Amino acid sequence: MVPTVIKVGILERLNAGEVVIGDGGFVFALEKRGYVKAGPWTPEAAAEHPEAVRQLHREFLRAGANVMQTFTFYASDDKLENRGNKLTFTGAQINEAACDLAREVANEGDALVAGGVSQTPSYLSCKSEKDVKAIFKKQLDVFVKKDVDFLIAEYFEHVEEAVWAVEVLKETGKPVAASLCIGPDGDMHGVSAAECAVKLVKAGAEIVGVNCHFDPLTCVKAVKLMKEGVEKAGLKAHYMVQPLAFHTPDCNCQGFIDLPEFPFGLEPRILTRWDMHKYAREAYNVGIRFIGGCCGFEPYHIRAVAEELATDRGFLPAGSEKHGSWGAGLEMHTKPWVRARARRGYWEELKPASGRPLCPSMSTPDSWGVTKGDAALMQQKEATSQDQLKQLFDRSK
């Protein structure tokens, strides 16, 4: 068993005004490295290839993250078995392995372990509250057994399901964070961002915010609206944000999943490390103190967040040993025109080119407009049939 090190808890840190930095997007990062399959996006790599998951945790820790989220995204039994997904490991084995890896690396620094649950196929298929909560409870049993430091209900498109998750997580007595994958327009059933936050806080979440689906500044705007709603209701909470590392100015309420480039053509939209400086400062100025990343975030993005907030935190991350502030390391470059770029002003003012002269700057989202309750979102254990695919291909023409 991995030993537990006594550390200051998440709420104690946030109550003291500390900045807590989350890690990045494991499913996208590990898909690019060959350990996650795009489509199901399930985290069996925690059991199949623990060395890959451990290494990515370590890179985020070195970059400045002090929360190690268990790699348990979409690790509910119904998701692991959805649409013909065949795995050699059980949900419990995957969740346990993920907890052990996160704890092992967290103990190498001053990091906390967060056990996470996310939205379920059962909810999309209109299963009952009791059935959906039972799914969360199975994952939660592992988190309690492994004694994670706090819990996160993350990546929920519908606040109703997120509230159900929070209610289950609160039964442990551990601190609970709740993070929706929504933008400023609210959830997929039209509940405003402000009202979503109020519902989550009333359900018992001590930390609320958003993750995924939208770019950093859009997510910060959404959390600002949540914060205003909570304060207007006379409630108190801490706030978190863990956005995409992709620019999404053309997204509708469904976020980047509606973009025609999702998921294999998003690279031209990636944020630079300097964009991350702007994001970190904007989030801090709004009053958000749990600042991290989701899909597209690599360790160098988290390092940029940590470097921007180094003065506020009182220290630089270990990864800054190999990174001069605002490009200062370029002073040692052999080419004089590159040495001339060793300054903050150059990188802050740069407007990066895509190198793709025939490509548009923005796309037209698919906008099918389906959500929970629509027949098209009913899930199944069986693999998607050729007839089902043909219907989708015809619809997308």
mmCIF file of C-alpha atoms in Angstrom:
data_model
loop_
_atom_site.group_PDB
_atom_site.id
_atom_site.type_symbol
_atom_site.label_atom_id
_atom_site.label_comp_id
_atom_site.label_asym_id
_atom_site.label_seq_id
_atom_site.Cartn_x
_atom_site.Cartn_y
_atom_site.Cartn_z
ATOM 1 C CA MET A 1 0.000 0.000 0.000
ATOM 2 C CA VAL A 2 1.234 3.494 -0.873
ATOM 3 C CA PRO A 3 1.880 5.443 2.358
ATOM 4 C CA THR A 4 -0.188 8.543 3.086
ATOM 5 C CA VAL A 5 1.609 11.792 3.910
ATOM 6 C CA ILE A 6 -0.247 14.303 6.109
ATOM 7 C CA LYS A 7 -0.641 17.565 4.204
ATOM 8 C CA VAL A 8 -2.688 20.741 4.452
ATOM 9 C CA GLY A 9 -6.086 20.017 2.895
ATOM 10 C CA ILE A 10 -7.703 21.667 -0.101
ATOM 11 C CA LEU A 11 -10.162 23.775 1.879
ATOM 12 C CA GLU A 12 -7.491 24.877 4.356
ATOM 13 C CA ARG A 13 -5.337 26.037 1.467
ATOM 14 C CA LEU A 14 -8.156 27.897 -0.236
ATOM 15 C CA ASN A 15 -9.414 29.396 3.031
ATOM 16 C CA ALA A 16 -5.909 30.764 3.585
ATOM 17 C CA GLY A 17 -6.020 32.454 0.176
ATOM 18 C CA GLU A 18 -3.504 30.136 -1.450
ATOM 19 C CA VAL A 19 -3.488 29.516 -5.183
ATOM 20 C CA VAL A 20 -3.999 25.848 -5.981
ATOM 21 C CA ILE A 21 -2.888 24.721 -9.428
ATOM 22 C CA GLY A 22 -4.538 21.723 -11.057
ATOM 23 C CA ASP A 23 -3.016 19.400 -13.599
ATOM 24 C CA GLY A 24 -3.862 19.062 -17.295
ATOM 25 C CA GLY A 25 -5.854 16.961 -19.716
ATOM 26 C CA PHE A 26 -4.872 13.335 -19.290
ATOM 27 C CA VAL A 27 -7.172 11.752 -21.876
ATOM 28 C CA PHE A 28 -6.009 13.993 -24.736
ATOM 29 C CA ALA A 29 -2.366 13.897 -23.669
ATOM 30 C CA LEU A 30 -2.326 10.112 -23.351
ATOM 31 C CA GLU A 31 -4.289 9.628 -26.582
ATOM 32 C CA LYS A 32 -1.548 11.492 -28.428
ATOM 33 C CA ARG A 33 1.028 9.274 -26.703
ATOM 34 C CA GLY A 34 -0.787 6.093 -27.725
ATOM 35 C CA TYR A 35 -2.343 5.014 -24.420
ATOM 36 C CA VAL A 36 -5.992 6.163 -24.728
ATOM 37 C CA LYS A 37 -8.463 5.420 -27.523
ATOM 38 C CA ALA A 38 -10.311 8.428 -28.914
ATOM 39 C CA GLY A 39 -14.039 7.750 -28.931
ATOM 40 C CA PRO A 40 -14.601 5.974 -25.620
ATOM 41 C CA TRP A 41 -11.909 8.145 -23.942
ATOM 42 C CA THR A 42 -11.731 5.661 -21.061
ATOM 43 C CA PRO A 43 -8.782 5.522 -18.606
ATOM 44 C CA GLU A 44 -7.778 1.839 -18.625
ATOM 45 C CA ALA A 45 -4.181 3.002 -19.156
ATOM 46 C CA ALA A 46 -3.989 3.421 -15.371
ATOM 47 C CA ALA A 47 -3.995 -0.391 -15.144
ATOM 48 C CA GLU A 48 -2.621 -1.311 -18.590
ATOM 49 C CA HIS A 49 0.259 1.183 -18.783
ATOM 50 C CA PRO A 50 0.842 2.617 -15.302
ATOM 51 C CA GLU A 51 4.287 3.880 -16.265
ATOM 52 C CA ALA A 52 2.735 6.268 -18.818
ATOM 53 C CA VAL A 53 0.202 7.655 -16.354
ATOM 54 C CA ARG A 54 2.832 7.952 -13.612
ATOM 55 C CA GLN A 55 5.170 9.872 -15.912
ATOM 56 C CA LEU A 56 2.480 12.342 -16.939
ATOM 57 C CA HIS A 57 1.583 12.943 -13.284
ATOM 58 C CA ARG A 58 5.265 13.644 -12.600
ATOM 59 C CA GLU A 59 5.523 16.095 -15.460
ATOM 60 C CA PHE A 60 2.516 18.045 -14.215
ATOM 61 C CA LEU A 61 3.908 18.001 -10.671
ATOM 62 C CA ARG A 62 7.246 19.355 -11.901
ATOM 63 C CA ALA A 63 5.365 21.993 -13.912
ATOM 64 C CA GLY A 64 3.771 23.343 -10.744
ATOM 65 C CA ALA A 65 0.518 21.429 -10.212
ATOM 66 C CA ASN A 66 -0.291 20.670 -6.592
ATOM 67 C CA VAL A 67 -3.406 18.614 -7.273
ATOM 68 C CA MET A 68 -3.021 15.164 -8.806
ATOM 69 C CA GLN A 69 -6.396 14.092 -10.134
ATOM 70 C CA THR A 70 -6.879 10.359 -10.320
ATOM 71 C CA PHE A 71 -7.021 9.246 -13.940
ATOM 72 C CA THR A 72 -10.604 8.076 -13.521
ATOM 73 C CA PHE A 73 -12.361 10.201 -16.136
ATOM 74 C CA TYR A 74 -15.185 8.131 -17.648
ATOM 75 C CA ALA A 75 -14.282 5.216 -15.358
ATOM 76 C CA SER A 76 -17.858 4.383 -14.398
ATOM 77 C CA ASP A 77 -18.909 0.840 -15.236
ATOM 78 C CA ASP A 78 -21.599 1.917 -17.685
ATOM 79 C CA LYS A 79 -19.106 4.043 -19.661
ATOM 80 C CA LEU A 80 -16.420 1.351 -19.649
ATOM 81 C CA GLU A 81 -18.938 -1.038 -21.245
ATOM 82 C CA ASN A 82 -20.565 1.471 -23.615
ATOM 83 C CA ARG A 83 -20.949 0.845 -27.367
ATOM 84 C CA GLY A 84 -18.923 -2.334 -27.604
ATOM 85 C CA ASN A 85 -15.957 -1.167 -25.532
ATOM 86 C CA LYS A 86 -14.185 -4.352 -24.386
ATOM 87 C CA LEU A 87 -11.674 -4.084 -21.563
ATOM 88 C CA THR A 88 -9.566 -6.637 -19.691
ATOM 89 C CA PHE A 89 -9.762 -4.688 -16.431
ATOM 90 C CA THR A 90 -12.768 -3.983 -14.230
ATOM 91 C CA GLY A 91 -13.853 -0.514 -13.252
ATOM 92 C CA ALA A 92 -12.693 -1.155 -9.690
ATOM 93 C CA GLN A 93 -9.230 -2.241 -10.879
ATOM 94 C CA ILE A 94 -8.852 0.868 -13.046
ATOM 95 C CA ASN A 95 -10.011 3.199 -10.284
ATOM 96 C CA GLU A 96 -7.742 1.580 -7.696
ATOM 97 C CA ALA A 97 -4.702 1.724 -9.975
ATOM 98 C CA ALA A 98 -5.396 5.376 -10.754
ATOM 99 C CA CYS A 99 -5.623 6.238 -7.053
ATOM 100 C CA ASP A 100 -2.322 4.509 -6.301
ATOM 101 C CA LEU A 101 -0.496 6.293 -9.118
ATOM 102 C CA ALA A 102 -1.829 9.717 -8.140
ATOM 103 C CA ARG A 103 -0.894 9.155 -4.499
ATOM 104 C CA GLU A 104 2.583 7.907 -5.351
ATOM 105 C CA VAL A 105 3.408 11.034 -7.354
ATOM 106 C CA ALA A 106 1.594 13.438 -5.015
ATOM 107 C CA ASN A 107 3.815 12.196 -2.201
ATOM 108 C CA GLU A 108 6.859 13.243 -4.232
ATOM 109 C CA GLY A 109 5.814 16.864 -3.676
ATOM 110 C CA ASP A 110 3.301 19.034 -1.835
ATOM 111 C CA ALA A 111 0.349 17.796 -3.880
ATOM 112 C CA LEU A 112 -3.100 16.540 -2.958
ATOM 113 C CA VAL A 113 -4.986 13.655 -4.546
ATOM 114 C CA ALA A 114 -8.461 14.315 -5.958
ATOM 115 C CA GLY A 115 -10.741 11.431 -6.866
ATOM 116 C CA GLY A 116 -12.989 12.296 -9.766
ATOM 117 C CA VAL A 117 -16.316 11.135 -11.177
ATOM 118 C CA SER A 118 -17.885 12.398 -14.391
ATOM 119 C CA GLN A 119 -21.131 12.297 -16.333
ATOM 120 C CA THR A 120 -22.572 8.906 -17.223
ATOM 121 C CA PRO A 121 -24.214 7.202 -20.212
ATOM 122 C CA SER A 122 -26.936 6.132 -17.782
ATOM 123 C CA TYR A 123 -28.033 9.740 -17.286
ATOM 124 C CA LEU A 124 -28.077 10.426 -21.038
ATOM 125 C CA SER A 125 -30.201 7.293 -21.434
ATOM 126 C CA CYS A 126 -32.748 8.706 -18.965
ATOM 127 C CA LYS A 127 -32.059 6.198 -16.183
ATOM 128 C CA SER A 128 -33.445 7.069 -12.756
ATOM 129 C CA GLU A 129 -31.721 9.168 -10.114
ATOM 130 C CA LYS A 130 -31.303 6.000 -8.046
ATOM 131 C CA ASP A 131 -29.603 4.161 -10.917
ATOM 132 C CA VAL A 132 -27.242 7.030 -11.711
ATOM 133 C CA LYS A 133 -26.298 7.533 -8.073
ATOM 134 C CA ALA A 134 -25.514 3.812 -7.794
ATOM 135 C CA ILE A 135 -22.965 4.244 -10.607
ATOM 136 C CA PHE A 136 -21.232 7.059 -8.705
ATOM 137 C CA LYS A 137 -21.325 5.056 -5.469
ATOM 138 C CA LYS A 138 -19.282 2.213 -6.992
ATOM 139 C CA GLN A 139 -16.480 4.607 -7.915
ATOM 140 C CA LEU A 140 -16.779 6.380 -4.592
ATOM 141 C CA ASP A 141 -16.212 3.145 -2.671
ATOM 142 C CA VAL A 142 -12.748 2.940 -4.231
ATOM 143 C CA PHE A 143 -11.933 6.577 -3.426
ATOM 144 C CA VAL A 144 -12.888 6.015 0.217
ATOM 145 C CA LYS A 145 -10.825 2.822 0.359
ATOM 146 C CA LYS A 146 -7.810 4.648 -1.082
ATOM 147 C CA ASP A 147 -8.427 7.708 1.129
ATOM 148 C CA VAL A 148 -8.125 10.429 -1.504
ATOM 149 C CA ASP A 149 -7.785 13.943 -0.110
ATOM 150 C CA PHE A 150 -10.892 15.397 -1.754
ATOM 151 C CA LEU A 151 -13.418 14.650 -4.473
ATOM 152 C CA ILE A 152 -14.354 16.285 -7.762
ATOM 153 C CA ALA A 153 -17.541 15.839 -9.754
ATOM 154 C CA GLU A 154 -16.274 17.102 -13.111
ATOM 155 C CA TYR A 155 -17.339 17.261 -16.732
ATOM 156 C CA PHE A 156 -21.112 17.471 -16.365
ATOM 157 C CA GLU A 157 -23.214 19.007 -19.144
ATOM 158 C CA HIS A 158 -26.379 18.948 -17.014
ATOM 159 C CA VAL A 159 -26.456 20.434 -13.545
ATOM 160 C CA GLU A 160 -29.148 17.963 -12.488
ATOM 161 C CA GLU A 161 -26.731 15.039 -12.823
ATOM 162 C CA ALA A 162 -23.933 17.039 -11.192
ATOM 163 C CA VAL A 163 -26.156 17.694 -8.169
ATOM 164 C CA TRP A 164 -26.816 13.950 -7.902
ATOM 165 C CA ALA A 165 -23.057 13.333 -7.999
ATOM 166 C CA VAL A 166 -22.382 15.945 -5.306
ATOM 167 C CA GLU A 167 -25.035 14.445 -3.056
ATOM 168 C CA VAL A 168 -23.336 11.051 -3.299
ATOM 169 C CA LEU A 169 -19.825 12.425 -2.817
ATOM 170 C CA LYS A 170 -20.895 14.406 0.254
ATOM 171 C CA GLU A 171 -21.726 11.154 2.046
ATOM 172 C CA THR A 172 -17.985 10.605 2.576
ATOM 173 C CA GLY A 173 -17.438 13.730 4.656
ATOM 174 C CA LYS A 174 -14.552 14.712 2.358
ATOM 175 C CA PRO A 175 -14.379 18.128 0.649
ATOM 176 C CA VAL A 176 -16.270 18.179 -2.646
ATOM 177 C CA ALA A 177 -15.650 20.245 -5.775
ATOM 178 C CA ALA A 178 -18.098 20.353 -8.669
ATOM 179 C CA SER A 179 -17.110 21.398 -12.168
ATOM 180 C CA LEU A 180 -19.504 21.649 -15.121
ATOM 181 C CA CYS A 181 -18.465 21.559 -18.790
ATOM 182 C CA ILE A 182 -20.559 24.614 -19.631
ATOM 183 C CA GLY A 183 -19.957 28.106 -20.932
ATOM 184 C CA PRO A 184 -21.486 31.472 -20.033
ATOM 185 C CA ASP A 185 -24.848 30.410 -21.533
ATOM 186 C CA GLY A 186 -25.384 27.683 -18.942
ATOM 187 C CA ASP A 187 -26.026 23.960 -19.106
ATOM 188 C CA MET A 188 -27.543 21.895 -21.913
ATOM 189 C CA HIS A 189 -31.037 22.196 -20.433
ATOM 190 C CA GLY A 190 -30.826 25.992 -20.346
ATOM 191 C CA VAL A 191 -30.086 26.453 -16.651
ATOM 192 C CA SER A 192 -27.984 29.629 -16.310
ATOM 193 C CA ALA A 193 -24.392 29.469 -15.107
ATOM 194 C CA ALA A 194 -25.368 31.424 -11.991
ATOM 195 C CA GLU A 195 -28.247 29.107 -11.121
ATOM 196 C CA CYS A 196 -26.083 26.046 -11.782
ATOM 197 C CA ALA A 197 -23.593 27.271 -9.210
ATOM 198 C CA VAL A 198 -26.307 27.961 -6.645
ATOM 199 C CA LYS A 199 -27.710 24.448 -7.087
ATOM 200 C CA LEU A 200 -24.273 22.886 -6.637
ATOM 201 C CA VAL A 201 -23.464 24.888 -3.506
ATOM 202 C CA LYS A 202 -26.851 24.074 -1.992
ATOM 203 C CA ALA A 203 -26.169 20.390 -2.729
ATOM 204 C CA GLY A 204 -22.996 20.660 -0.650
ATOM 205 C CA ALA A 205 -20.129 21.508 -3.004
ATOM 206 C CA GLU A 206 -17.524 23.713 -1.333
ATOM 207 C CA ILE A 207 -15.747 24.467 -4.630
ATOM 208 C CA VAL A 208 -17.608 25.142 -7.881
ATOM 209 C CA GLY A 209 -16.595 26.038 -11.408
ATOM 210 C CA VAL A 210 -16.179 24.776 -14.946
ATOM 211 C CA ASN A 211 -13.840 22.560 -16.930
ATOM 212 C CA CYS A 212 -13.352 21.532 -20.561
ATOM 213 C CA HIS A 213 -15.515 22.389 -23.640
ATOM 214 C CA PHE A 214 -14.374 26.035 -23.910
ATOM 215 C CA ASP A 215 -11.199 28.116 -24.063
ATOM 216 C CA PRO A 216 -9.708 29.686 -20.928
ATOM 217 C CA LEU A 217 -11.160 33.184 -21.133
ATOM 218 C CA THR A 218 -14.629 31.844 -21.958
ATOM 219 C CA CYS A 219 -14.434 29.539 -18.949
ATOM 220 C CA VAL A 220 -13.272 32.356 -16.695
ATOM 221 C CA LYS A 221 -16.276 34.389 -17.851
ATOM 222 C CA ALA A 222 -18.573 31.473 -16.982
ATOM 223 C CA VAL A 223 -17.074 31.089 -13.497
ATOM 224 C CA LYS A 224 -17.399 34.823 -12.930
ATOM 225 C CA LEU A 225 -21.134 34.487 -13.611
ATOM 226 C CA MET A 226 -21.298 31.526 -11.225
ATOM 227 C CA LYS A 227 -19.528 33.515 -8.526
ATOM 228 C CA GLU A 228 -21.937 36.421 -8.953
ATOM 229 C CA GLY A 229 -24.893 34.048 -8.681
ATOM 230 C CA VAL A 230 -23.607 32.419 -5.493
ATOM 231 C CA GLU A 231 -22.915 35.770 -3.869
ATOM 232 C CA LYS A 232 -26.315 37.150 -4.878
ATOM 233 C CA ALA A 233 -27.934 34.106 -3.239
ATOM 234 C CA GLY A 234 -26.093 34.877 0.003
ATOM 235 C CA LEU A 235 -24.009 31.707 -0.223
ATOM 236 C CA LYS A 236 -20.269 31.106 -0.007
ATOM 237 C CA ALA A 237 -17.948 28.934 -2.053
ATOM 238 C CA HIS A 238 -14.474 28.675 -3.538
ATOM 239 C CA TYR A 239 -14.066 28.711 -7.309
ATOM 240 C CA MET A 240 -12.177 26.591 -9.812
ATOM 241 C CA VAL A 241 -11.512 26.656 -13.546
ATOM 242 C CA GLN A 242 -9.884 23.982 -15.733
ATOM 243 C CA PRO A 243 -10.490 24.946 -19.376
ATOM 244 C CA LEU A 244 -9.421 23.654 -22.759
ATOM 245 C CA ALA A 245 -6.067 24.608 -24.222
ATOM 246 C CA PHE A 246 -7.801 25.369 -27.539
ATOM 247 C CA HIS A 247 -9.222 28.642 -28.833
ATOM 248 C CA THR A 248 -13.010 28.295 -29.217
ATOM 249 C CA PRO A 249 -14.468 31.685 -30.252
ATOM 250 C CA ASP A 250 -16.786 29.963 -32.739
ATOM 251 C CA CYS A 251 -18.340 27.437 -30.338
ATOM 252 C CA ASN A 252 -21.992 27.265 -29.369
ATOM 253 C CA CYS A 253 -23.306 25.996 -26.017
ATOM 254 C CA GLN A 254 -22.062 22.440 -26.710
ATOM 255 C CA GLY A 255 -18.468 23.624 -26.863
ATOM 256 C CA PHE A 256 -15.615 22.146 -28.850
ATOM 257 C CA ILE A 257 -17.310 18.766 -29.386
ATOM 258 C CA ASP A 258 -19.473 20.499 -32.031
ATOM 259 C CA LEU A 259 -16.437 21.775 -33.942
ATOM 260 C CA PRO A 260 -15.758 19.852 -37.180
ATOM 261 C CA GLU A 261 -12.092 19.567 -36.117
ATOM 262 C CA PHE A 262 -12.958 17.577 -32.978
ATOM 263 C CA PRO A 263 -11.026 15.570 -31.966
ATOM 264 C CA PHE A 264 -8.252 14.975 -34.525
ATOM 265 C CA GLY A 265 -7.790 18.376 -36.150
ATOM 266 C CA LEU A 266 -7.636 20.755 -33.193
ATOM 267 C CA GLU A 267 -3.889 21.433 -33.150
ATOM 268 C CA PRO A 268 -4.085 24.766 -35.047
ATOM 269 C CA ARG A 269 -6.212 26.081 -32.174
ATOM 270 C CA ILE A 270 -3.735 25.301 -29.375
ATOM 271 C CA LEU A 271 -2.914 28.120 -26.969
ATOM 272 C CA THR A 272 0.681 29.241 -26.564
ATOM 273 C CA ARG A 273 2.377 29.360 -23.184
ATOM 274 C CA TRP A 274 2.012 33.135 -23.329
ATOM 275 C CA ASP A 275 -1.749 32.816 -23.765
ATOM 276 C CA MET A 276 -1.668 30.791 -20.551
ATOM 277 C CA HIS A 277 -0.054 33.661 -18.682
ATOM 278 C CA LYS A 278 -2.991 35.862 -19.662
ATOM 279 C CA TYR A 279 -5.481 33.182 -18.644
ATOM 280 C CA ALA A 280 -3.885 32.630 -15.239
ATOM 281 C CA ARG A 281 -3.868 36.332 -14.420
ATOM 282 C CA GLU A 282 -7.454 36.818 -15.601
ATOM 283 C CA ALA A 283 -8.650 33.875 -13.487
ATOM 284 C CA TYR A 284 -6.802 35.182 -10.441
ATOM 285 C CA ASN A 285 -8.194 38.697 -10.873
ATOM 286 C CA VAL A 286 -11.757 37.338 -11.001
ATOM 287 C CA GLY A 287 -11.215 35.642 -7.645
ATOM 288 C CA ILE A 288 -10.628 32.068 -8.780
ATOM 289 C CA ARG A 289 -7.999 30.291 -6.689
ATOM 290 C CA PHE A 290 -8.129 26.725 -8.035
ATOM 291 C CA ILE A 291 -6.663 27.147 -11.528
ATOM 292 C CA GLY A 292 -5.759 24.257 -13.802
ATOM 293 C CA GLY A 293 -6.422 22.780 -17.218
ATOM 294 C CA CYS A 294 -8.303 20.122 -19.144
ATOM 295 C CA CYS A 295 -8.117 18.744 -22.702
ATOM 296 C CA GLY A 296 -5.152 20.038 -24.672
ATOM 297 C CA PHE A 297 -3.222 21.170 -21.596
ATOM 298 C CA GLU A 298 0.326 19.826 -21.555
ATOM 299 C CA PRO A 299 2.797 20.282 -18.694
ATOM 300 C CA TYR A 300 4.347 23.371 -20.311
ATOM 301 C CA HIS A 301 0.934 25.050 -20.207
ATOM 302 C CA ILE A 302 0.625 24.369 -16.481
ATOM 303 C CA ARG A 303 4.183 25.623 -15.989
ATOM 304 C CA ALA A 304 3.161 28.900 -17.654
ATOM 305 C CA VAL A 305 0.212 29.197 -15.237
ATOM 306 C CA ALA A 306 2.554 28.540 -12.308
ATOM 307 C CA GLU A 307 5.104 31.067 -13.574
ATOM 308 C CA GLU A 308 2.481 33.777 -14.028
ATOM 309 C CA LEU A 309 1.291 33.212 -10.458
ATOM 310 C CA ALA A 310 4.733 32.672 -8.941
ATOM 311 C CA THR A 311 4.702 36.019 -7.147
ATOM 312 C CA ASP A 312 1.263 35.290 -5.694
ATOM 313 C CA ARG A 313 2.299 31.766 -4.643
ATOM 314 C CA GLY A 314 5.762 32.754 -3.429
ATOM 315 C CA PHE A 315 7.734 30.269 -5.538
ATOM 316 C CA LEU A 316 8.452 28.986 -9.026
ATOM 317 C CA PRO A 317 7.849 25.382 -10.090
ATOM 318 C CA ALA A 318 10.783 22.994 -10.435
ATOM 319 C CA GLY A 319 10.214 22.954 -14.203
ATOM 320 C CA SER A 320 11.230 26.617 -14.432
ATOM 321 C CA GLU A 321 14.842 25.547 -13.923
ATOM 322 C CA LYS A 322 14.858 24.869 -17.656
ATOM 323 C CA HIS A 323 12.762 27.836 -18.739
ATOM 324 C CA GLY A 324 13.898 31.445 -18.650
ATOM 325 C CA SER A 325 11.243 33.967 -17.708
ATOM 326 C CA TRP A 326 9.538 35.351 -20.820
ATOM 327 C CA GLY A 327 12.056 33.718 -23.122
ATOM 328 C CA ALA A 328 15.183 34.812 -21.254
ATOM 329 C CA GLY A 329 16.952 31.592 -22.224
ATOM 330 C CA LEU A 330 17.050 32.825 -25.810
ATOM 331 C CA GLU A 331 19.830 35.193 -24.750
ATOM 332 C CA MET A 332 22.112 32.178 -25.255
ATOM 333 C CA HIS A 333 20.896 31.392 -28.772
ATOM 334 C CA THR A 334 23.472 31.381 -31.575
ATOM 335 C CA LYS A 335 21.358 33.502 -33.963
ATOM 336 C CA PRO A 336 21.154 37.229 -33.154
ATOM 337 C CA TRP A 337 17.589 37.686 -34.426
ATOM 338 C CA VAL A 338 16.454 34.952 -32.059
ATOM 339 C CA ARG A 339 18.379 36.558 -29.181
ATOM 340 C CA ALA A 340 16.395 39.698 -29.960
ATOM 341 C CA ARG A 341 13.255 37.791 -28.925
ATOM 342 C CA ALA A 342 14.445 37.325 -25.339
ATOM 343 C CA ARG A 343 11.954 39.824 -23.907
ATOM 344 C CA ARG A 344 8.452 39.909 -22.547
ATOM 345 C CA GLY A 345 7.143 42.540 -24.926
ATOM 346 C CA TYR A 346 7.970 40.442 -27.968
ATOM 347 C CA TRP A 347 5.997 37.399 -26.804
ATOM 348 C CA GLU A 348 3.091 39.364 -25.338
ATOM 349 C CA GLU A 349 2.553 41.218 -28.605
ATOM 350 C CA LEU A 350 3.105 38.305 -30.984
ATOM 351 C CA LYS A 351 0.173 37.232 -33.178
ATOM 352 C CA PRO A 352 1.112 33.670 -34.169
ATOM 353 C CA ALA A 353 0.507 32.588 -37.768
ATOM 354 C CA SER A 354 -1.015 29.184 -38.503
ATOM 355 C CA GLY A 355 1.038 28.521 -41.623
ATOM 356 C CA ARG A 356 -2.160 27.371 -43.359
ATOM 357 C CA PRO A 357 -2.947 29.966 -46.050
ATOM 358 C CA LEU A 358 -6.097 28.214 -47.329
ATOM 359 C CA CYS A 359 -7.682 27.561 -43.940
ATOM 360 C CA PRO A 360 -10.344 29.752 -42.279
ATOM 361 C CA SER A 361 -9.750 31.321 -38.890
ATOM 362 C CA MET A 362 -13.017 29.867 -37.549
ATOM 363 C CA SER A 363 -15.364 26.956 -38.263
ATOM 364 C CA THR A 364 -19.091 26.350 -38.361
ATOM 365 C CA PRO A 365 -20.147 24.074 -35.465
ATOM 366 C CA ASP A 366 -22.320 21.054 -36.285
ATOM 367 C CA SER A 367 -25.090 22.235 -33.934
ATOM 368 C CA TRP A 368 -27.270 19.126 -33.972
ATOM 369 C CA GLY A 369 -28.934 20.421 -30.821
ATOM 370 C CA VAL A 370 -29.475 17.062 -29.106
ATOM 371 C CA THR A 371 -29.095 16.488 -25.386
ATOM 372 C CA LYS A 372 -30.355 14.249 -22.607
ATOM 373 C CA GLY A 373 -33.838 13.040 -23.439
ATOM 374 C CA ASP A 374 -33.230 12.897 -27.205
ATOM 375 C CA ALA A 375 -33.419 9.437 -28.788
ATOM 376 C CA ALA A 376 -30.095 10.045 -30.556
ATOM 377 C CA LEU A 377 -28.329 10.119 -27.192
ATOM 378 C CA MET A 378 -29.680 6.841 -25.865
ATOM 379 C CA GLN A 379 -26.634 4.672 -25.104
ATOM 380 C CA GLN A 380 -26.100 0.913 -25.491
ATOM 381 C CA LYS A 381 -23.657 -1.831 -24.522
ATOM 382 C CA GLU A 382 -23.582 -3.212 -28.060
ATOM 383 C CA ALA A 383 -21.180 -1.791 -30.627
ATOM 384 C CA THR A 384 -22.592 0.880 -32.917
ATOM 385 C CA SER A 385 -24.049 -0.945 -35.921
ATOM 386 C CA GLN A 386 -23.391 -0.148 -39.570
ATOM 387 C CA ASP A 387 -27.040 0.832 -39.992
ATOM 388 C CA GLN A 388 -26.757 3.256 -37.066
ATOM 389 C CA LEU A 389 -23.598 4.731 -38.564
ATOM 390 C CA LYS A 390 -25.255 5.141 -41.974
ATOM 391 C CA GLN A 391 -28.067 7.133 -40.383
ATOM 392 C CA LEU A 392 -25.487 9.420 -38.749
ATOM 393 C CA PHE A 393 -23.488 9.796 -41.977
ATOM 394 C CA ASP A 394 -26.658 10.699 -43.892
ATOM 395 C CA ARG A 395 -27.676 13.221 -41.244
ATOM 396 C CA SER A 396 -24.279 14.929 -41.294
ATOM 397 C CA LYS A 397 -24.300 15.529 -45.078
#
